[in-house]
Short mmCIF file of C-alpha atoms in Angstrom, two decimals:
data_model
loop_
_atom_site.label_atom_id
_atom_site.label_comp_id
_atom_site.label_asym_id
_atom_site.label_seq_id
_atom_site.Cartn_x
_atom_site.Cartn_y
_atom_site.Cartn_z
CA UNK D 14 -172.23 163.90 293.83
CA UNK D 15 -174.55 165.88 296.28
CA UNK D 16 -174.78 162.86 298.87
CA UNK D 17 -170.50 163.34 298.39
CA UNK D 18 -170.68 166.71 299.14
CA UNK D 19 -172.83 166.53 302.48
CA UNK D 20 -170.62 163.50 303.61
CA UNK D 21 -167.56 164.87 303.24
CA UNK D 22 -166.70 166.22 306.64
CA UNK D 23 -166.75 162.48 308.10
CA UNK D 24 -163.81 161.43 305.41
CA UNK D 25 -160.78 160.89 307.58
CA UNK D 26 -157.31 159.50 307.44
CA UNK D 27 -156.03 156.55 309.20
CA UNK D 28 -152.76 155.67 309.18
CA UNK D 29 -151.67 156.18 305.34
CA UNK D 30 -152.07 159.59 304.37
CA UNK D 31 -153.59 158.42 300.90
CA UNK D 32 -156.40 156.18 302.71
CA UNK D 33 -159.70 157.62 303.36
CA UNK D 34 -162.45 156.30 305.65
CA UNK D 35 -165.65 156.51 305.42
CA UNK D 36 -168.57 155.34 308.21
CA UNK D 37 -172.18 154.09 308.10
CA UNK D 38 -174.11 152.75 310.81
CA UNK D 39 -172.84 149.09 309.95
CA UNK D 40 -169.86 149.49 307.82
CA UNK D 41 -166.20 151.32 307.54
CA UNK D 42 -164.75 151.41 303.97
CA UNK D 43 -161.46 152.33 304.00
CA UNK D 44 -159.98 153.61 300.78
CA UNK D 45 -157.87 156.02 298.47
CA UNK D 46 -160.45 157.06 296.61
CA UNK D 47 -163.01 159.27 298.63
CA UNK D 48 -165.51 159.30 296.13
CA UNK D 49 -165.54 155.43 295.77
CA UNK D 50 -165.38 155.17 299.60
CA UNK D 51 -168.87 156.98 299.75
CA UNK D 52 -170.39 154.99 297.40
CA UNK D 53 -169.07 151.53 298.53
CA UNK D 54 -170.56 152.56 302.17
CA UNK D 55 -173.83 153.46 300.74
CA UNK D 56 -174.11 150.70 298.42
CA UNK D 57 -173.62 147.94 301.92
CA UNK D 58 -175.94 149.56 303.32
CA UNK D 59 -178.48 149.79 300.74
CA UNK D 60 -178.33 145.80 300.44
CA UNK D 61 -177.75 144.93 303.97
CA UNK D 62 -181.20 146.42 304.50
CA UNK D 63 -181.92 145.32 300.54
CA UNK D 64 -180.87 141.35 301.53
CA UNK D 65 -182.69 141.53 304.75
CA UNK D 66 -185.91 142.49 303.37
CA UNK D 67 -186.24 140.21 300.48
CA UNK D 68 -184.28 137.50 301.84
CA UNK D 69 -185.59 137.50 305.49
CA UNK D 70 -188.76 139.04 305.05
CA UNK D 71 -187.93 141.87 307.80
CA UNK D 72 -184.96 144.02 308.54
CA UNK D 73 -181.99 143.18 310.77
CA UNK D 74 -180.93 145.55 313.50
CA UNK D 75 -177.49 147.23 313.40
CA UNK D 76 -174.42 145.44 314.58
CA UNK D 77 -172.53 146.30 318.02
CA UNK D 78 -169.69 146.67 315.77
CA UNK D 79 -169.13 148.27 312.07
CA UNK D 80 -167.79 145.94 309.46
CA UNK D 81 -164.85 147.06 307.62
CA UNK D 82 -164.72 147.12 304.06
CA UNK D 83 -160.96 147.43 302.74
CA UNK D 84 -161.17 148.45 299.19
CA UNK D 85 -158.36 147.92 296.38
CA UNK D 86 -160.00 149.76 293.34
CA UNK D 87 -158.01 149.50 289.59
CA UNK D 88 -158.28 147.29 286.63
CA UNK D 89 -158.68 144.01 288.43
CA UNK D 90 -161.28 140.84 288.00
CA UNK D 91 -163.37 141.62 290.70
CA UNK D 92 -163.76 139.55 293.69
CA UNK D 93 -163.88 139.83 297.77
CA UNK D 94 -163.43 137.70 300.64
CA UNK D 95 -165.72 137.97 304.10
CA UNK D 96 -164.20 136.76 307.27
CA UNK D 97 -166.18 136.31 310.51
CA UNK D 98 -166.60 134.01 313.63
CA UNK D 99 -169.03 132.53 315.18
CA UNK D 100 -169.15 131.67 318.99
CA UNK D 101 -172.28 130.42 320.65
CA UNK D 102 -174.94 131.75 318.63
CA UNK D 103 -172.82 135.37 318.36
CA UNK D 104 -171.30 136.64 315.01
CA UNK D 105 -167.73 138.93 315.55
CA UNK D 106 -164.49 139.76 313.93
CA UNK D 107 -166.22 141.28 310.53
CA UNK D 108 -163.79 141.62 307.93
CA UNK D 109 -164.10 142.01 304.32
CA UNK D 110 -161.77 142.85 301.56
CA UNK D 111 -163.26 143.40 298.31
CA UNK D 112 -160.93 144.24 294.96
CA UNK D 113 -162.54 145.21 291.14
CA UNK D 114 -163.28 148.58 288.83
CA UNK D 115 -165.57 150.84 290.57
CA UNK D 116 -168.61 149.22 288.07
CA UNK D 117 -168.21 145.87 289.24
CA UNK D 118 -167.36 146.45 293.06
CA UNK D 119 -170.98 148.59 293.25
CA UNK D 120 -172.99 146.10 290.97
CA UNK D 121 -171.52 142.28 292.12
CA UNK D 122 -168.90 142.33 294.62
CA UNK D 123 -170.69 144.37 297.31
CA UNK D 124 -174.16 142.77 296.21
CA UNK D 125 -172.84 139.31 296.95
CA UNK D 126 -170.02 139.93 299.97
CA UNK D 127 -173.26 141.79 302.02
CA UNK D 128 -175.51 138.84 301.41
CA UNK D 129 -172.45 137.05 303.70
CA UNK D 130 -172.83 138.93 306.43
CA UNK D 131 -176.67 138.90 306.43
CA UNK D 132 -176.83 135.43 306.22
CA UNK D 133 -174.35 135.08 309.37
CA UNK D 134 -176.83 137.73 311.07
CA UNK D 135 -179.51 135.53 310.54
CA UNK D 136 -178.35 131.96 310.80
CA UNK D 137 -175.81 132.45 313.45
CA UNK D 138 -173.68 129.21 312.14
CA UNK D 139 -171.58 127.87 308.93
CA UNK D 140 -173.41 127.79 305.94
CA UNK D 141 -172.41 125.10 303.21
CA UNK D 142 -170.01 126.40 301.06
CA UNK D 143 -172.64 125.95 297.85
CA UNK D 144 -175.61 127.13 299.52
CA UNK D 145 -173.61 130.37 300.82
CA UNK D 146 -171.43 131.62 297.75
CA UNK D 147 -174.44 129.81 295.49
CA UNK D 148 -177.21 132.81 297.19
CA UNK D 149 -174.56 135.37 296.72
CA UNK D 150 -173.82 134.73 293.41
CA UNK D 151 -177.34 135.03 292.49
CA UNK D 152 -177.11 138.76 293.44
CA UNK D 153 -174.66 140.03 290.91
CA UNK D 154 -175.15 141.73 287.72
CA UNK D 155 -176.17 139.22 285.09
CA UNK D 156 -172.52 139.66 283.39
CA UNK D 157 -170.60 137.88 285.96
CA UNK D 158 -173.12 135.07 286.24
CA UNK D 159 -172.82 133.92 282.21
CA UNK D 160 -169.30 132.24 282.55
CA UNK D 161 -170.39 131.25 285.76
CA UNK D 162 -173.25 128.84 284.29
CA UNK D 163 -171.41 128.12 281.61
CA UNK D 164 -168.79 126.14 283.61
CA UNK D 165 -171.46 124.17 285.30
CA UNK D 166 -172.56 123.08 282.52
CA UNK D 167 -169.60 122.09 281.32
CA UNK D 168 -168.50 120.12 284.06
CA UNK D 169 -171.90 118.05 283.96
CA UNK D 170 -171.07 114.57 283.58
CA UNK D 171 -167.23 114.64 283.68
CA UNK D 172 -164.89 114.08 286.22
CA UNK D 173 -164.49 117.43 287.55
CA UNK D 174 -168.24 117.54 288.90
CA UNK D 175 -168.40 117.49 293.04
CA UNK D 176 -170.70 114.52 293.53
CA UNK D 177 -174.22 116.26 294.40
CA UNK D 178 -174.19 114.67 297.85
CA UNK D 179 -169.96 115.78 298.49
CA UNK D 180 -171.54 119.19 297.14
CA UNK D 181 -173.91 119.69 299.67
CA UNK D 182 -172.26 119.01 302.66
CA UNK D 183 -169.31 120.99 302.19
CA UNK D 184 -167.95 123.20 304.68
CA UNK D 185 -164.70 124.08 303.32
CA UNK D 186 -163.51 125.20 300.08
CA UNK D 187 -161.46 122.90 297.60
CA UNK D 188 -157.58 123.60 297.95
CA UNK D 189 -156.82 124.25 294.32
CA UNK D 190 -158.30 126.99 292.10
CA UNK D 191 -159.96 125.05 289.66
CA UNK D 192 -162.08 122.88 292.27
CA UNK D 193 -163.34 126.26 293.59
CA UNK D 194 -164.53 127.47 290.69
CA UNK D 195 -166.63 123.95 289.88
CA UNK D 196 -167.92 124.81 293.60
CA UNK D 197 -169.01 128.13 293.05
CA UNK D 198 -170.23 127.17 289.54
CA UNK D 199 -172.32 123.99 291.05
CA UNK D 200 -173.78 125.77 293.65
CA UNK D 201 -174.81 128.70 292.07
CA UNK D 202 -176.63 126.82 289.22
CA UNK D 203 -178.31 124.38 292.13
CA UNK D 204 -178.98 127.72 294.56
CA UNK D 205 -180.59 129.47 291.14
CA UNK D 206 -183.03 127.01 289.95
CA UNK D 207 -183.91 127.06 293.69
CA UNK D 208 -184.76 130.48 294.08
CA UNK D 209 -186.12 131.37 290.80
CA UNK D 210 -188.64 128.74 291.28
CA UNK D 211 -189.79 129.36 295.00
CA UNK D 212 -188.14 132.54 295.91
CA UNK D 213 -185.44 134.16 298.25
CA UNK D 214 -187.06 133.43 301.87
CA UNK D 215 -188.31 129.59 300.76
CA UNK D 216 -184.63 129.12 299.98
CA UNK D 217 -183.69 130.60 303.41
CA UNK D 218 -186.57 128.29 305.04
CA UNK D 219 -185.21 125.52 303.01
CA UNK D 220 -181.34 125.96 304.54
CA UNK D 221 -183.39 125.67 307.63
CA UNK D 222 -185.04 122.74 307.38
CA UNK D 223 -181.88 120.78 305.80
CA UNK D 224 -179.83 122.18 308.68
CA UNK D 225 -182.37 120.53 311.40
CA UNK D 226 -183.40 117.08 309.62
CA UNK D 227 -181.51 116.04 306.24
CA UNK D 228 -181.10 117.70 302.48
CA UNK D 229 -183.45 114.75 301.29
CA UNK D 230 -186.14 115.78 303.61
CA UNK D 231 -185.56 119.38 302.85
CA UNK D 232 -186.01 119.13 299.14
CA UNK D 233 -189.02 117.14 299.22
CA UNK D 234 -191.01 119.41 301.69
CA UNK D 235 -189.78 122.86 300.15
CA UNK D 236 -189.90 121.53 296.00
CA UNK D 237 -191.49 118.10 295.75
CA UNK D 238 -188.57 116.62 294.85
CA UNK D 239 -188.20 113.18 295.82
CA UNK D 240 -184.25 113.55 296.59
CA UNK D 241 -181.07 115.60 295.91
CA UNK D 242 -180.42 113.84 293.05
CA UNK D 243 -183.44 114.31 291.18
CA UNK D 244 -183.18 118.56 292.68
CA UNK D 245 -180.11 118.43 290.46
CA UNK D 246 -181.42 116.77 287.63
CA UNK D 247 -184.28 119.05 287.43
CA UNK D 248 -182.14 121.54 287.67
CA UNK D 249 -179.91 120.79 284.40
CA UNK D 250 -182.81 120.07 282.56
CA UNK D 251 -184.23 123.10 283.32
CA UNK D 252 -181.20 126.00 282.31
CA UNK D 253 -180.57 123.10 279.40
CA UNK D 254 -183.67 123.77 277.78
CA UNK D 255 -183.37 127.68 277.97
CA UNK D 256 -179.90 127.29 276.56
CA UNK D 257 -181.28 125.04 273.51
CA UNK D 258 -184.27 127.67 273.09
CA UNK D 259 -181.77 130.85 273.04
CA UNK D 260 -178.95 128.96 270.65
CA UNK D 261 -181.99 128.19 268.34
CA UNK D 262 -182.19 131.92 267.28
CA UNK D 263 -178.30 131.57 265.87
CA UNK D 264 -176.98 129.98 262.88
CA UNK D 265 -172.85 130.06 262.24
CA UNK D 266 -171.75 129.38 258.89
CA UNK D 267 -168.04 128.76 259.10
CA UNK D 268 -165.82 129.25 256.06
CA UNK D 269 -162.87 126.81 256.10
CA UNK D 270 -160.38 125.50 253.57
CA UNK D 271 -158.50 122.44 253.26
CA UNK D 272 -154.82 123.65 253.97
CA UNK D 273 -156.08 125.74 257.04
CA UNK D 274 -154.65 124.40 260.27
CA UNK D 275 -156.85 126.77 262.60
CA UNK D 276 -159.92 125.63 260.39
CA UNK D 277 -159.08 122.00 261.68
CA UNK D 278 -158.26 122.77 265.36
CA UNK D 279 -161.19 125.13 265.54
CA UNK D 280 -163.50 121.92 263.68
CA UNK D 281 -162.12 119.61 266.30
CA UNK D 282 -162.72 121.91 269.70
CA UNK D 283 -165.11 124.86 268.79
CA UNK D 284 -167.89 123.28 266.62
CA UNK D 285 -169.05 120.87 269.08
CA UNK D 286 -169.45 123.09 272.16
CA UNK D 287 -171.53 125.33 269.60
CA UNK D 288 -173.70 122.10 268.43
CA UNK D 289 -173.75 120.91 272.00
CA UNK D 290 -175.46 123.99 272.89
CA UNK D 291 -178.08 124.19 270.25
CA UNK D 292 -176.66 126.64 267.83
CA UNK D 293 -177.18 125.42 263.81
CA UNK D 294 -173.92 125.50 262.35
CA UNK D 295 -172.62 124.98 259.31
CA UNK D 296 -168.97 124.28 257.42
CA UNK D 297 -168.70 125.84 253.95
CA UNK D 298 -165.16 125.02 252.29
CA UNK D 299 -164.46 128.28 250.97
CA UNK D 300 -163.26 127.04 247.11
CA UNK D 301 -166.97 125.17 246.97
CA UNK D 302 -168.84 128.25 247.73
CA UNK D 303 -166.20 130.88 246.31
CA UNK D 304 -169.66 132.58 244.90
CA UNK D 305 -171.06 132.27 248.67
CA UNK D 306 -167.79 133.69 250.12
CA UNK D 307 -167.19 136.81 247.77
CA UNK D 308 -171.04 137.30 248.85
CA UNK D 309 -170.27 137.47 252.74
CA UNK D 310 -166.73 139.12 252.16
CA UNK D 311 -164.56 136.08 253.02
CA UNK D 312 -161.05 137.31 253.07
CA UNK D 313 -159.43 134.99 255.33
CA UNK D 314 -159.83 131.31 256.88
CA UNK D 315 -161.50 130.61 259.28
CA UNK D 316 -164.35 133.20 259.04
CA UNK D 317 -167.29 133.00 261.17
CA UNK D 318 -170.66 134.11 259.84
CA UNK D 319 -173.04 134.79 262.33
CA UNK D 320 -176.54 135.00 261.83
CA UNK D 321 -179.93 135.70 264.59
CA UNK D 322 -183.02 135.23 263.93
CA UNK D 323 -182.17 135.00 260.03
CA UNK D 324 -179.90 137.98 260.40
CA UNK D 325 -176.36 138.90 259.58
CA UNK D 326 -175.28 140.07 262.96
CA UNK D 327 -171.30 139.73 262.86
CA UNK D 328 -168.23 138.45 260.86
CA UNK D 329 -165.27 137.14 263.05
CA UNK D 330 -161.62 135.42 262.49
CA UNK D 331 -161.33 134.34 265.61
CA UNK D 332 -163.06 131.28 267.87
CA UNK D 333 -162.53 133.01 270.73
CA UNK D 334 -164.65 136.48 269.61
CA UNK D 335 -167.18 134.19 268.45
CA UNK D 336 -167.55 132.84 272.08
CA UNK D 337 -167.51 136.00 273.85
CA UNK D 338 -169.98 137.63 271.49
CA UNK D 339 -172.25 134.61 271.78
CA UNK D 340 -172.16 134.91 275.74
CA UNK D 341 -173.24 138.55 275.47
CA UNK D 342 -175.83 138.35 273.56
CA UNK D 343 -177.20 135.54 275.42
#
């Protein structure tokens, strides 16, 4: 509140009376809420420098030109877009347009659009799409990332997976929803086992060297590995084994019955996602273990029993709760 109070004076209004603007040395949020505008300007500016440092290895001197930062704060999934061009080795025409609650425009969506428009500073060209949204991803609050690994993993092997060596070479985003999220979800699960095993600035040396010989090359002189393929592989392997060691701490015991529709739908789709990933599970019919049941307080069908680490942790009705409390925890 005391750097809103000092800033205050350079709040103005542009063209709707309810928009305020705010200005930093490199950015110009525009938005109806003053406070937010303050903090939004702060927060680019803290990881423009932030990105530079750990990502570069140095800072990055200010733009000839402020990017604006249109903001559209409420009770949306949060999410931005960065626009810019590039024209012989010059970046121009900033532009970014961010949306979310106030938590998750400061924590992910400003985290990841900045990383954008420090990579553009520093590269000067086109990234590919996985290698670009893949790094920013990797800056947001742990929250956002969960569903995002999750649906890399689920696409592994199926039909909706981007061949590794379509993947890498992409410059432009898929033209249907779905496809975009498999990018996004590819990439950042690639750009993460990247970075968490060399670091930020040998992934940015790594871009470099793809970009001026081949990905092939690239991989084998930044992590050993022989070829894409086997960066990939490595790569699964990898977040599948932390997945198996984290499910190992649950048990489920599930309560069915034999006229219980839900019991069978949830039997067919639920219980092997939960196996696939590790977790012990187990299907009591409730009239076998009626002593079992009036132990855990079974009063309806299906009923979830949720144990970690040999503790009772939770009681659901509902697949989907057991899901979402599941990716929390983990």
């Amino acid at each position: 509140m005391r750097y809103f109070l000092l800033l205050l004076p350079l709040l103005l209004f542009e063209g709707d009376a309810g928009l305020f603007e705010y200005r930093t040395k490199n950015f110009t949020v525009y938005c109806r809420d003053a406070t937010l505008a303050v903090q939004v300007g702060e927060a680019a500016e803290h990881y423009r420098d932030r990105h530079a440092r750990e990502w570069l290895g140095h800072p990055i001197p200010n733009w000839y030109a402020p990017c604006p930062i249109r903001v559209n704060a409420g009770d949306y999934a949060g999410g931005g877009a960065t626009t810019f061009s590039f024209d012989q080795g010059q970046v121009f025409g900033w532009d970014m347009q961010v949306q979310g609650t106030s938590q998750s425009l400061l924590e992910s969506v400003i985290p990841h659009e900045v990383l954008h428009t420090v990579f553009a500073s520093h590269f000067r060209r086109p990234l590919p799409r996985w290698a670009d949204e893949g790094a920013a991803t990797y800056e947001e609050a742990e929250a956002e990332k969960r569903p995002i690994r999750e649906l890399a993993r689920e696409v592994v092997g199926t039909e909706r997976q981007i061949p590794i060596r379509r993947l890498l070479v992409m410059q432009n985003y898929p033209d249907n929803l779905g496809g975009i999220a498999v990018l996004y979800a590819q990439g950042f699960y690639l750009a993460e086992f990247l970075i968490d095993r060399e670091g930020k600035q040998e992934f940015v040396r790594f871009l470099d060297t793809a970009y001026q010989t081949n990905w092939d090359t690239a991989f084998h002189t930044h992590y050993g590995f022989q070829n894409q393929e086997t960066a990939y592989t490595a790569a699964w392997q990898k977040h599948n084994k932390i997945d198996q060691q984290i499910a190992s701490r649950y048990e489920v015991k599930m309560f069915t019955g034999a006229d219980c529709r839900q019991c069978e739908e949830d039997r067919r789709t639920i219980l092997p996602q939960l196996r696939a990933r590790g977790l012990v599970v187990k299907v009591l019919d409730y009239d076998r273990n009626l002593e079992q049941a009036r132990q855990e307080n079974v009063i309806g069908l299906p009923t979830y029993i949720i144990y970690e680490n040999g503790k009772r942790i939770a009681k659901l009705r509902e697949s989907r709760a057991l899901s979402s409390l599941l990716q929390r925890r983990h």
